[in-house]
mmCIF file of C-alpha atoms in Angstrom:
data_model
loop_
_atom_site.group_PDB
_atom_site.id
_atom_site.type_symbol
_atom_site.label_atom_id
_atom_site.label_comp_id
_atom_site.label_asym_id
_atom_site.label_seq_id
_atom_site.Cartn_x
_atom_site.Cartn_y
_atom_site.Cartn_z
ATOM 1 C CA MET A 1 -31.733 9.676 -7.431
ATOM 2 C CA ARG A 2 -28.870 8.975 -5.050
ATOM 3 C CA THR A 3 -26.865 5.812 -5.175
ATOM 4 C CA VAL A 4 -24.661 4.014 -2.708
ATOM 5 C CA GLN A 5 -21.251 2.981 -3.944
ATOM 6 C CA PHE A 6 -19.593 -0.045 -2.430
ATOM 7 C CA THR A 7 -15.834 -0.286 -2.344
ATOM 8 C CA LEU A 8 -15.717 -3.787 -0.945
ATOM 9 C CA TRP A 9 -12.950 -5.084 -3.200
ATOM 10 C CA HIS A 10 -10.678 -2.193 -2.221
ATOM 11 C CA HIS A 11 -11.530 -2.648 1.455
ATOM 12 C CA LEU A 12 -10.729 -6.355 1.279
ATOM 13 C CA ALA A 13 -7.410 -5.668 -0.463
ATOM 14 C CA THR A 14 -6.490 -2.994 2.066
ATOM 15 C CA HIS A 15 -6.923 -5.508 4.871
ATOM 16 C CA ASP A 16 -5.330 -8.411 2.972
ATOM 17 C CA LEU A 17 -8.579 -10.382 2.911
ATOM 18 C CA SER A 18 -10.234 -12.323 0.120
ATOM 19 C CA ALA A 19 -13.882 -12.449 -0.809
ATOM 20 C CA TYR A 20 -13.693 -16.164 -0.008
ATOM 21 C CA GLN A 21 -12.487 -15.451 3.549
ATOM 22 C CA LEU A 22 -15.292 -12.951 4.034
ATOM 23 C CA ALA A 23 -17.913 -15.381 2.738
ATOM 24 C CA GLN A 24 -16.627 -18.178 4.982
ATOM 25 C CA ALA A 25 -16.696 -15.962 8.068
ATOM 26 C CA ALA A 26 -20.086 -14.347 7.403
ATOM 27 C CA PRO A 27 -23.008 -15.710 9.422
ATOM 28 C CA GLY A 28 -26.437 -16.441 8.053
ATOM 29 C CA GLY A 29 -25.432 -18.224 4.909
ATOM 30 C CA VAL A 30 -24.068 -15.342 2.865
ATOM 31 C CA SER A 31 -22.930 -17.155 -0.257
ATOM 32 C CA GLU A 32 -19.538 -16.798 -1.883
ATOM 33 C CA ARG A 33 -21.346 -15.850 -5.078
ATOM 34 C CA THR A 34 -23.057 -12.942 -3.310
ATOM 35 C CA VAL A 35 -19.822 -11.707 -1.736
ATOM 36 C CA TYR A 36 -17.972 -11.877 -5.067
ATOM 37 C CA ALA A 37 -20.825 -10.034 -6.824
ATOM 38 C CA LEU A 38 -20.751 -7.330 -4.145
ATOM 39 C CA ALA A 39 -16.986 -7.019 -4.409
ATOM 40 C CA ARG A 40 -17.139 -6.681 -8.202
ATOM 41 C CA GLY A 41 -20.005 -4.190 -8.055
ATOM 42 C CA GLU A 42 -22.310 -6.494 -9.998
ATOM 43 C CA THR A 43 -25.359 -6.281 -7.763
ATOM 44 C CA SER A 44 -28.407 -4.182 -8.450
ATOM 45 C CA ARG A 45 -29.995 -4.787 -5.050
ATOM 46 C CA ILE A 46 -29.083 -6.296 -1.720
ATOM 47 C CA GLU A 47 -31.122 -7.552 1.196
ATOM 48 C CA LEU A 48 -30.521 -5.512 4.336
ATOM 49 C CA SER A 49 -29.854 -8.683 6.330
ATOM 50 C CA THR A 50 -27.087 -9.598 3.870
ATOM 51 C CA LEU A 51 -25.597 -6.117 4.059
ATOM 52 C CA GLU A 52 -25.656 -6.298 7.841
ATOM 53 C CA ALA A 53 -23.974 -9.719 7.871
ATOM 54 C CA VAL A 54 -21.250 -8.572 5.474
ATOM 55 C CA THR A 55 -20.513 -5.306 7.273
ATOM 56 C CA ARG A 56 -20.566 -6.922 10.710
ATOM 57 C CA THR A 57 -18.189 -9.630 9.515
ATOM 58 C CA LEU A 58 -15.887 -7.033 7.969
ATOM 59 C CA GLU A 59 -15.752 -5.214 11.295
ATOM 60 C CA GLU A 60 -14.867 -8.438 13.090
ATOM 61 C CA LEU A 61 -12.226 -9.478 10.570
ATOM 62 C CA THR A 62 -10.564 -6.076 10.294
ATOM 63 C CA SER A 63 -10.656 -4.931 13.905
ATOM 64 C CA ALA A 64 -7.454 -6.824 14.734
ATOM 65 C CA ARG A 65 -5.712 -6.075 11.427
ATOM 66 C CA PRO A 66 -3.702 -2.940 10.757
ATOM 67 C CA THR A 67 -4.637 -0.839 7.715
#
């Protein structure tokens, strides 16, 4: 079985963002609790709509920030 590994916490740190900032900017009611769980790698499943909202928001927040 293949798994997907998320490196959200590292990505947030690289772009000087917090999980709180990501949760506040994410559309569709992505909760802070969900974002923190994703960042800590504590989720066993994720809704595709949540994943889309988080990744889209990350793109928007990091597009103007240098790495």
